[in-house]
Amino acid sequence: MSEATTRGVTVEVRSRYLEAHSDPASARWFHAYQVTISNHGSTPVQLVSRHWIITNSHGVQEHVRGAGVVGEQPRLAPGEAFRYTSGCPLDTEVGTMHGSYQMKELETGETFDATVAPFTLAVPYALN
């Protein structure tokens, strides 16, 4: 699990390996991750875009950018949270993800990047 708070926005991530969607013989390991974004600040915010950095065990990085998450750009009033699940294929048994969500404070229009702390994507027992 990873957790980071930026300007009152907390991002928590939990990941798990999906054996049924993986094909190790073809160098494809698939992981799901569940993200919870909570607004602990005093003003409403909106998630505008995402930037993920996915790194395999050879150090090869892939950058993924896009609008919103899972087709949404959620608005969070103070005290509200948004949860979603997504997935990530890897070409190695172990990797990491981290990144940020561009958030907009709805009262001022100011934007900031909410940090997504690094988390591990690993086949069970691949790490001792």
Tab-separated table of N, CA and C in Angstrom:
chain	number	residue	atom	x	y	z
A	1	MET	N	0.842	-1.189	0.000
A	1	MET	CA	0.000	0.000	0.000
A	1	MET	C	0.883	1.246	0.000
A	2	SER	N	0.398	2.281	-0.629
A	2	SER	CA	1.093	3.562	-0.578
A	2	SER	C	0.090	4.638	-0.184
A	3	GLU	N	0.602	5.708	0.394
A	3	GLU	CA	-0.252	6.823	0.797
A	3	GLU	C	0.552	8.111	0.751
A	4	ALA	N	-0.076	9.159	0.228
A	4	ALA	CA	0.547	10.484	0.200
A	4	ALA	C	-0.555	11.533	0.303
A	5	THR	N	-0.249	12.644	0.961
A	5	THR	CA	-1.196	13.751	1.081
A	5	THR	C	-0.547	15.013	0.547
A	6	THR	N	-1.266	15.694	-0.335
A	6	THR	CA	-0.816	16.950	-0.925
A	6	THR	C	-1.951	17.963	-0.803
A	7	ARG	N	-1.713	19.033	-0.086
A	7	ARG	CA	-2.701	20.113	0.055
A	7	ARG	C	-4.082	19.574	0.453
A	8	GLY	N	-4.094	18.641	1.369
A	8	GLY	CA	-5.353	18.104	1.883
A	8	GLY	C	-5.945	16.960	1.090
A	9	VAL	N	-5.357	16.624	-0.044
A	9	VAL	CA	-5.844	15.509	-0.858
A	9	VAL	C	-4.962	14.292	-0.577
A	10	THR	N	-5.577	13.239	-0.035
A	10	THR	CA	-4.851	12.013	0.279
A	10	THR	C	-5.138	10.968	-0.791
A	11	VAL	N	-4.074	10.355	-1.299
A	11	VAL	CA	-4.191	9.297	-2.297
A	11	VAL	C	-3.618	8.019	-1.680
A	12	GLU	N	-4.470	6.993	-1.579
A	12	GLU	CA	-4.056	5.688	-1.075
A	12	GLU	C	-4.208	4.669	-2.193
A	13	VAL	N	-3.224	3.774	-2.329
A	13	VAL	CA	-3.271	2.762	-3.383
A	13	VAL	C	-2.926	1.395	-2.789
A	14	ARG	N	-3.709	0.395	-3.193
A	14	ARG	CA	-3.436	-1.007	-2.867
A	14	ARG	C	-3.399	-1.768	-4.189
A	15	SER	N	-2.434	-2.670	-4.327
A	15	SER	CA	-2.329	-3.438	-5.571
A	15	SER	C	-2.417	-4.928	-5.272
A	16	ARG	N	-2.782	-5.684	-6.330
A	16	ARG	CA	-2.800	-7.146	-6.210
A	16	ARG	C	-2.539	-7.756	-7.588
A	17	TYR	N	-1.915	-8.905	-7.565
A	17	TYR	CA	-1.587	-9.639	-8.781
A	17	TYR	C	-2.819	-10.400	-9.253
A	18	LEU	N	-3.071	-10.380	-10.564
A	18	LEU	CA	-4.208	-11.086	-11.152
A	18	LEU	C	-3.689	-12.250	-11.995
A	19	GLU	N	-3.552	-13.387	-11.353
A	19	GLU	CA	-2.999	-14.565	-12.018
A	19	GLU	C	-3.830	-14.982	-13.228
A	20	ALA	N	-5.158	-14.904	-13.115
A	20	ALA	CA	-6.044	-15.348	-14.195
A	20	ALA	C	-5.898	-14.513	-15.467
A	21	HIS	N	-5.390	-13.288	-15.342
A	21	HIS	CA	-5.224	-12.405	-16.508
A	21	HIS	C	-3.773	-12.349	-16.983
A	22	SER	N	-2.916	-13.125	-16.352
A	22	SER	CA	-1.487	-13.090	-16.659
A	22	SER	C	-1.086	-14.285	-17.517
A	23	ASP	N	0.009	-14.111	-18.244
A	23	ASP	CA	0.558	-15.182	-19.077
A	23	ASP	C	2.090	-15.120	-18.986
A	24	PRO	N	2.658	-15.704	-17.919
A	24	PRO	CA	4.109	-15.628	-17.743
A	24	PRO	C	4.902	-16.170	-18.931
A	25	ALA	N	4.379	-17.170	-19.638
A	25	ALA	CA	5.087	-17.719	-20.799
A	25	ALA	C	5.262	-16.671	-21.899
A	26	SER	N	4.372	-15.678	-21.925
A	26	SER	CA	4.455	-14.580	-22.894
A	26	SER	C	4.988	-13.297	-22.264
A	27	ALA	N	5.586	-13.414	-21.076
A	27	ALA	CA	6.130	-12.257	-20.348
A	27	ALA	C	5.060	-11.195	-20.126
A	28	ARG	N	3.926	-11.637	-19.584
A	28	ARG	CA	2.823	-10.706	-19.296
A	28	ARG	C	2.264	-11.029	-17.916
A	29	TRP	N	2.469	-10.082	-17.002
A	29	TRP	CA	1.947	-10.197	-15.650
A	29	TRP	C	1.005	-9.020	-15.418
A	30	PHE	N	-0.219	-9.314	-14.989
A	30	PHE	CA	-1.235	-8.267	-14.873
A	30	PHE	C	-1.564	-8.015	-13.400
A	31	HIS	N	-1.667	-6.741	-13.060
A	31	HIS	CA	-1.935	-6.321	-11.688
A	31	HIS	C	-3.117	-5.364	-11.670
A	32	ALA	N	-3.922	-5.482	-10.631
A	32	ALA	CA	-4.995	-4.514	-10.399
A	32	ALA	C	-4.556	-3.608	-9.254
A	33	TYR	N	-5.045	-2.374	-9.286
A	33	TYR	CA	-4.778	-1.478	-8.166
A	33	TYR	C	-6.039	-0.691	-7.867
A	34	GLN	N	-6.285	-0.516	-6.571
A	34	GLN	CA	-7.451	0.239	-6.112
A	34	GLN	C	-6.953	1.544	-5.504
A	35	VAL	N	-7.518	2.635	-5.975
A	35	VAL	CA	-7.118	3.964	-5.536
A	35	VAL	C	-8.273	4.610	-4.778
A	36	THR	N	-7.955	5.208	-3.636
A	36	THR	CA	-8.916	6.023	-2.897
A	36	THR	C	-8.347	7.425	-2.795
A	37	ILE	N	-9.108	8.394	-3.288
A	37	ILE	CA	-8.712	9.803	-3.246
A	37	ILE	C	-9.666	10.498	-2.286
A	38	SER	N	-9.134	11.082	-1.215
A	38	SER	CA	-9.956	11.710	-0.181
A	38	SER	C	-9.608	13.185	-0.064
A	39	ASN	N	-10.632	14.015	0.058
A	39	ASN	CA	-10.427	15.449	0.234
A	39	ASN	C	-10.544	15.787	1.717
A	40	HIS	N	-9.390	16.002	2.368
A	40	HIS	CA	-9.354	16.400	3.771
A	40	HIS	C	-9.183	17.912	3.896
A	41	GLY	N	-9.209	18.612	2.775
A	41	GLY	CA	-9.044	20.058	2.781
A	41	GLY	C	-10.353	20.769	3.104
A	42	SER	N	-10.332	22.088	2.975
A	42	SER	CA	-11.510	22.896	3.325
A	42	SER	C	-12.260	23.417	2.111
A	43	THR	N	-11.786	23.104	0.893
A	43	THR	CA	-12.460	23.569	-0.320
A	43	THR	C	-12.668	22.397	-1.278
A	44	PRO	N	-13.688	22.476	-2.139
A	44	PRO	CA	-13.918	21.410	-3.116
A	44	PRO	C	-12.816	21.377	-4.171
A	45	VAL	N	-12.514	20.153	-4.640
A	45	VAL	CA	-11.496	19.961	-5.665
A	45	VAL	C	-12.043	19.034	-6.742
A	46	GLN	N	-11.391	19.075	-7.906
A	46	GLN	CA	-11.748	18.177	-8.997
A	46	GLN	C	-10.469	17.562	-9.556
A	47	LEU	N	-10.516	16.249	-9.814
A	47	LEU	CA	-9.412	15.566	-10.470
A	47	LEU	C	-9.522	15.842	-11.967
A	48	VAL	N	-8.501	16.444	-12.538
A	48	VAL	CA	-8.524	16.847	-13.940
A	48	VAL	C	-7.826	15.819	-14.831
A	49	SER	N	-6.622	15.394	-14.429
A	49	SER	CA	-5.851	14.478	-15.256
A	49	SER	C	-4.927	13.629	-14.395
A	50	ARG	N	-4.297	12.633	-15.049
A	50	ARG	CA	-3.403	11.722	-14.345
A	50	ARG	C	-2.075	11.624	-15.094
A	51	HIS	N	-1.038	11.297	-14.334
A	51	HIS	CA	0.276	10.995	-14.898
A	51	HIS	C	0.853	9.839	-14.095
A	52	TRP	N	0.971	8.686	-14.737
A	52	TRP	CA	1.539	7.494	-14.107
A	52	TRP	C	2.924	7.245	-14.679
A	53	ILE	N	3.828	6.796	-13.811
A	53	ILE	CA	5.145	6.347	-14.234
A	53	ILE	C	5.242	4.887	-13.796
A	54	ILE	N	5.303	3.994	-14.776
A	54	ILE	CA	5.344	2.557	-14.533
A	54	ILE	C	6.762	2.087	-14.856
A	55	THR	N	7.394	1.419	-13.895
A	55	THR	CA	8.775	0.983	-14.067
A	55	THR	C	8.853	-0.523	-13.889
A	56	ASN	N	9.424	-1.233	-14.868
A	56	ASN	CA	9.579	-2.686	-14.722
A	56	ASN	C	10.870	-2.981	-13.962
A	57	SER	N	11.150	-4.264	-13.725
A	57	SER	CA	12.316	-4.620	-12.907
A	57	SER	C	13.652	-4.393	-13.622
A	58	HIS	N	13.623	-4.058	-14.903
A	58	HIS	CA	14.843	-3.708	-15.646
A	58	HIS	C	15.083	-2.198	-15.647
A	59	GLY	N	14.201	-1.452	-14.991
A	59	GLY	CA	14.336	0.003	-14.936
A	59	GLY	C	13.726	0.732	-16.115
A	60	VAL	N	13.047	0.018	-16.996
A	60	VAL	CA	12.400	0.640	-18.152
A	60	VAL	C	11.114	1.321	-17.686
A	61	GLN	N	10.979	2.590	-18.029
A	61	GLN	CA	9.815	3.371	-17.605
A	61	GLN	C	8.849	3.615	-18.749
A	62	GLU	N	7.579	3.634	-18.387
A	62	GLU	CA	6.509	4.017	-19.310
A	62	GLU	C	5.709	5.118	-18.634
A	63	HIS	N	5.452	6.201	-19.355
A	63	HIS	CA	4.651	7.308	-18.838
A	63	HIS	C	3.267	7.236	-19.460
A	64	VAL	N	2.252	7.299	-18.614
A	64	VAL	CA	0.862	7.268	-19.073
A	64	VAL	C	0.188	8.542	-18.581
A	65	ARG	N	-0.334	9.314	-19.522
A	65	ARG	CA	-1.021	10.568	-19.189
A	65	ARG	C	-2.414	10.536	-19.809
A	66	GLY	N	-3.339	11.195	-19.152
A	66	GLY	CA	-4.673	11.262	-19.719
A	66	GLY	C	-5.616	12.069	-18.860
A	67	ALA	N	-6.765	12.361	-19.427
A	67	ALA	CA	-7.793	13.103	-18.703
A	67	ALA	C	-8.480	12.180	-17.702
A	68	GLY	N	-8.670	12.680	-16.494
A	68	GLY	CA	-9.432	11.953	-15.488
A	68	GLY	C	-8.894	10.576	-15.181
A	69	VAL	N	-9.776	9.768	-14.583
A	69	VAL	CA	-9.476	8.374	-14.265
A	69	VAL	C	-10.723	7.555	-14.559
A	70	VAL	N	-10.548	6.393	-15.143
A	70	VAL	CA	-11.637	5.487	-15.534
A	70	VAL	C	-12.822	6.244	-16.155
A	71	GLY	N	-12.504	7.197	-17.029
A	71	GLY	CA	-13.535	7.936	-17.739
A	71	GLY	C	-14.241	9.014	-16.926
A	72	GLU	N	-13.733	9.332	-15.749
A	72	GLU	CA	-14.374	10.341	-14.892
A	72	GLU	C	-13.376	11.410	-14.466
A	73	GLN	N	-13.911	12.563	-14.146
A	73	GLN	CA	-13.150	13.653	-13.547
A	73	GLN	C	-13.895	14.041	-12.264
A	74	PRO	N	-13.732	13.221	-11.217
A	74	PRO	CA	-14.564	13.396	-10.027
A	74	PRO	C	-14.325	14.706	-9.294
A	75	ARG	N	-15.430	15.229	-8.749
A	75	ARG	CA	-15.396	16.409	-7.878
A	75	ARG	C	-15.564	15.916	-6.459
A	76	LEU	N	-14.736	16.446	-5.558
A	76	LEU	CA	-14.777	16.020	-4.166
A	76	LEU	C	-14.960	17.222	-3.255
A	77	ALA	N	-16.082	17.262	-2.575
A	77	ALA	CA	-16.300	18.279	-1.551
A	77	ALA	C	-15.449	17.916	-0.339
A	78	PRO	N	-15.204	18.857	0.565
A	78	PRO	CA	-14.460	18.516	1.775
A	78	PRO	C	-15.114	17.327	2.485
A	79	GLY	N	-14.289	16.358	2.849
A	79	GLY	CA	-14.783	15.166	3.537
A	79	GLY	C	-15.197	14.031	2.612
A	80	GLU	N	-15.261	14.274	1.310
A	80	GLU	CA	-15.665	13.227	0.368
A	80	GLU	C	-14.461	12.451	-0.145
A	81	ALA	N	-14.754	11.240	-0.663
A	81	ALA	CA	-13.717	10.389	-1.237
A	81	ALA	C	-14.244	9.753	-2.515
A	82	PHE	N	-13.327	9.389	-3.394
A	82	PHE	CA	-13.649	8.698	-4.643
A	82	PHE	C	-12.746	7.479	-4.719
A	83	ARG	N	-13.324	6.330	-5.065
A	83	ARG	CA	-12.548	5.089	-5.150
A	83	ARG	C	-12.767	4.469	-6.524
A	84	TYR	N	-11.679	3.959	-7.108
A	84	TYR	CA	-11.793	3.242	-8.372
A	84	TYR	C	-10.734	2.156	-8.441
A	85	THR	N	-10.965	1.214	-9.346
A	85	THR	CA	-10.008	0.133	-9.575
A	85	THR	C	-9.609	0.138	-11.040
A	86	SER	N	-8.326	-0.071	-11.295
A	86	SER	CA	-7.823	-0.142	-12.658
A	86	SER	C	-6.766	-1.240	-12.703
A	87	GLY	N	-6.113	-1.377	-13.855
A	87	GLY	CA	-5.132	-2.437	-14.000
A	87	GLY	C	-3.914	-2.002	-14.776
A	88	CYS	N	-2.867	-2.828	-14.662
A	88	CYS	CA	-1.603	-2.516	-15.317
A	88	CYS	C	-0.899	-3.805	-15.719
A	89	PRO	N	-0.594	-3.974	-17.004
A	89	PRO	CA	0.225	-5.113	-17.413
A	89	PRO	C	1.708	-4.763	-17.252
A	90	LEU	N	2.489	-5.760	-16.911
A	90	LEU	CA	3.940	-5.598	-16.844
A	90	LEU	C	4.593	-6.683	-17.688
A	91	ASP	N	5.808	-6.417	-18.150
A	91	ASP	CA	6.553	-7.439	-18.885
A	91	ASP	C	7.634	-8.075	-18.023
A	92	THR	N	7.615	-7.813	-16.725
A	92	THR	CA	8.480	-8.463	-15.743
A	92	THR	C	7.628	-8.843	-14.534
A	93	GLU	N	8.129	-9.755	-13.702
A	93	GLU	CA	7.360	-10.220	-12.542
A	93	GLU	C	7.142	-9.147	-11.489
A	94	VAL	N	8.025	-8.171	-11.456
A	94	VAL	CA	7.983	-7.132	-10.431
A	94	VAL	C	8.145	-5.773	-11.088
A	95	GLY	N	7.461	-4.780	-10.552
A	95	GLY	CA	7.606	-3.412	-11.028
A	95	GLY	C	7.056	-2.447	-9.992
A	96	THR	N	7.059	-1.189	-10.332
A	96	THR	CA	6.503	-0.160	-9.451
A	96	THR	C	5.699	0.830	-10.269
A	97	MET	N	4.821	1.530	-9.580
A	97	MET	CA	4.083	2.650	-10.171
A	97	MET	C	4.117	3.807	-9.190
A	98	HIS	N	4.108	5.004	-9.726
A	98	HIS	CA	3.911	6.218	-8.945
A	98	HIS	C	3.483	7.295	-9.925
A	99	GLY	N	3.154	8.458	-9.409
A	99	GLY	CA	2.747	9.524	-10.317
A	99	GLY	C	2.044	10.641	-9.604
A	100	SER	N	1.056	11.218	-10.304
A	100	SER	CA	0.323	12.345	-9.725
A	100	SER	C	-1.017	12.521	-10.430
A	101	TYR	N	-1.906	13.184	-9.718
A	101	TYR	CA	-3.181	13.621	-10.275
A	101	TYR	C	-3.172	15.139	-10.282
A	102	GLN	N	-3.500	15.734	-11.433
A	102	GLN	CA	-3.652	17.188	-11.451
A	102	GLN	C	-5.029	17.489	-10.884
A	103	MET	N	-5.039	18.271	-9.820
A	103	MET	CA	-6.274	18.640	-9.137
A	103	MET	C	-6.539	20.127	-9.351
A	104	LYS	N	-7.822	20.486	-9.358
A	104	LYS	CA	-8.195	21.898	-9.466
A	104	LYS	C	-9.028	22.266	-8.250
A	105	GLU	N	-8.635	23.344	-7.569
A	105	GLU	CA	-9.459	23.877	-6.493
A	105	GLU	C	-10.614	24.616	-7.152
A	106	LEU	N	-11.833	24.180	-6.883
A	106	LEU	CA	-12.984	24.697	-7.618
A	106	LEU	C	-13.346	26.134	-7.259
A	107	GLU	N	-12.989	26.591	-6.077
A	107	GLU	CA	-13.316	27.975	-5.700
A	107	GLU	C	-12.380	28.990	-6.324
A	108	THR	N	-11.108	28.621	-6.521
A	108	THR	CA	-10.122	29.575	-7.040
A	108	THR	C	-9.686	29.266	-8.468
A	109	GLY	N	-9.897	28.023	-8.918
A	109	GLY	CA	-9.422	27.610	-10.235
A	109	GLY	C	-7.954	27.224	-10.247
A	110	GLU	N	-7.286	27.344	-9.110
A	110	GLU	CA	-5.871	26.997	-9.008
A	110	GLU	C	-5.682	25.488	-9.155
A	111	THR	N	-4.618	25.086	-9.860
A	111	THR	CA	-4.324	23.659	-10.024
A	111	THR	C	-3.073	23.283	-9.240
A	112	PHE	N	-3.006	22.028	-8.849
A	112	PHE	CA	-1.827	21.492	-8.173
A	112	PHE	C	-1.755	19.999	-8.445
A	113	ASP	N	-0.567	19.429	-8.273
A	113	ASP	CA	-0.364	18.000	-8.477
A	113	ASP	C	-0.410	17.272	-7.141
A	114	ALA	N	-1.371	16.350	-7.009
A	114	ALA	CA	-1.455	15.500	-5.827
A	114	ALA	C	-0.581	14.271	-6.078
A	115	THR	N	0.349	14.036	-5.184
A	115	THR	CA	1.316	12.945	-5.347
A	115	THR	C	0.664	11.583	-5.138
A	116	VAL	N	1.038	10.640	-6.010
A	116	VAL	CA	0.735	9.227	-5.802
A	116	VAL	C	2.067	8.587	-5.441
A	117	ALA	N	2.214	8.169	-4.179
A	117	ALA	CA	3.468	7.596	-3.702
A	117	ALA	C	3.727	6.261	-4.407
A	118	PRO	N	4.986	5.868	-4.534
A	118	PRO	CA	5.317	4.601	-5.195
A	118	PRO	C	4.660	3.399	-4.500
A	119	PHE	N	4.238	2.448	-5.319
A	119	PHE	CA	3.744	1.174	-4.806
A	119	PHE	C	4.268	0.060	-5.705
A	120	THR	N	4.338	-1.131	-5.135
A	120	THR	CA	4.933	-2.278	-5.813
A	120	THR	C	3.878	-3.109	-6.520
A	121	LEU	N	4.232	-3.577	-7.697
A	121	LEU	CA	3.452	-4.546	-8.444
A	121	LEU	C	4.308	-5.810	-8.476
A	122	ALA	N	3.857	-6.874	-7.827
A	122	ALA	CA	4.704	-8.072	-7.750
A	122	ALA	C	3.879	-9.334	-7.717
A	123	VAL	N	4.394	-10.338	-8.372
A	123	VAL	CA	3.838	-11.679	-8.282
A	123	VAL	C	4.078	-12.148	-6.846
A	124	PRO	N	3.076	-12.775	-6.210
A	124	PRO	CA	3.300	-13.246	-4.825
A	124	PRO	C	4.547	-14.121	-4.733
A	125	TYR	N	5.310	-13.899	-3.721
A	125	TYR	CA	6.535	-14.625	-3.423
A	125	TYR	C	7.690	-14.303	-4.381
A	126	ALA	N	7.500	-13.341	-5.291
A	126	ALA	CA	8.609	-12.925	-6.154
A	126	ALA	C	9.606	-12.109	-5.351
A	127	LEU	N	9.117	-11.434	-4.306
A	127	LEU	CA	9.982	-10.662	-3.411
A	127	LEU	C	10.052	-11.397	-2.079
A	128	ASN	N	11.239	-11.547	-1.524
A	128	ASN	CA	11.371	-12.219	-0.230
A	128	ASN	C	11.323	-11.217	0.887
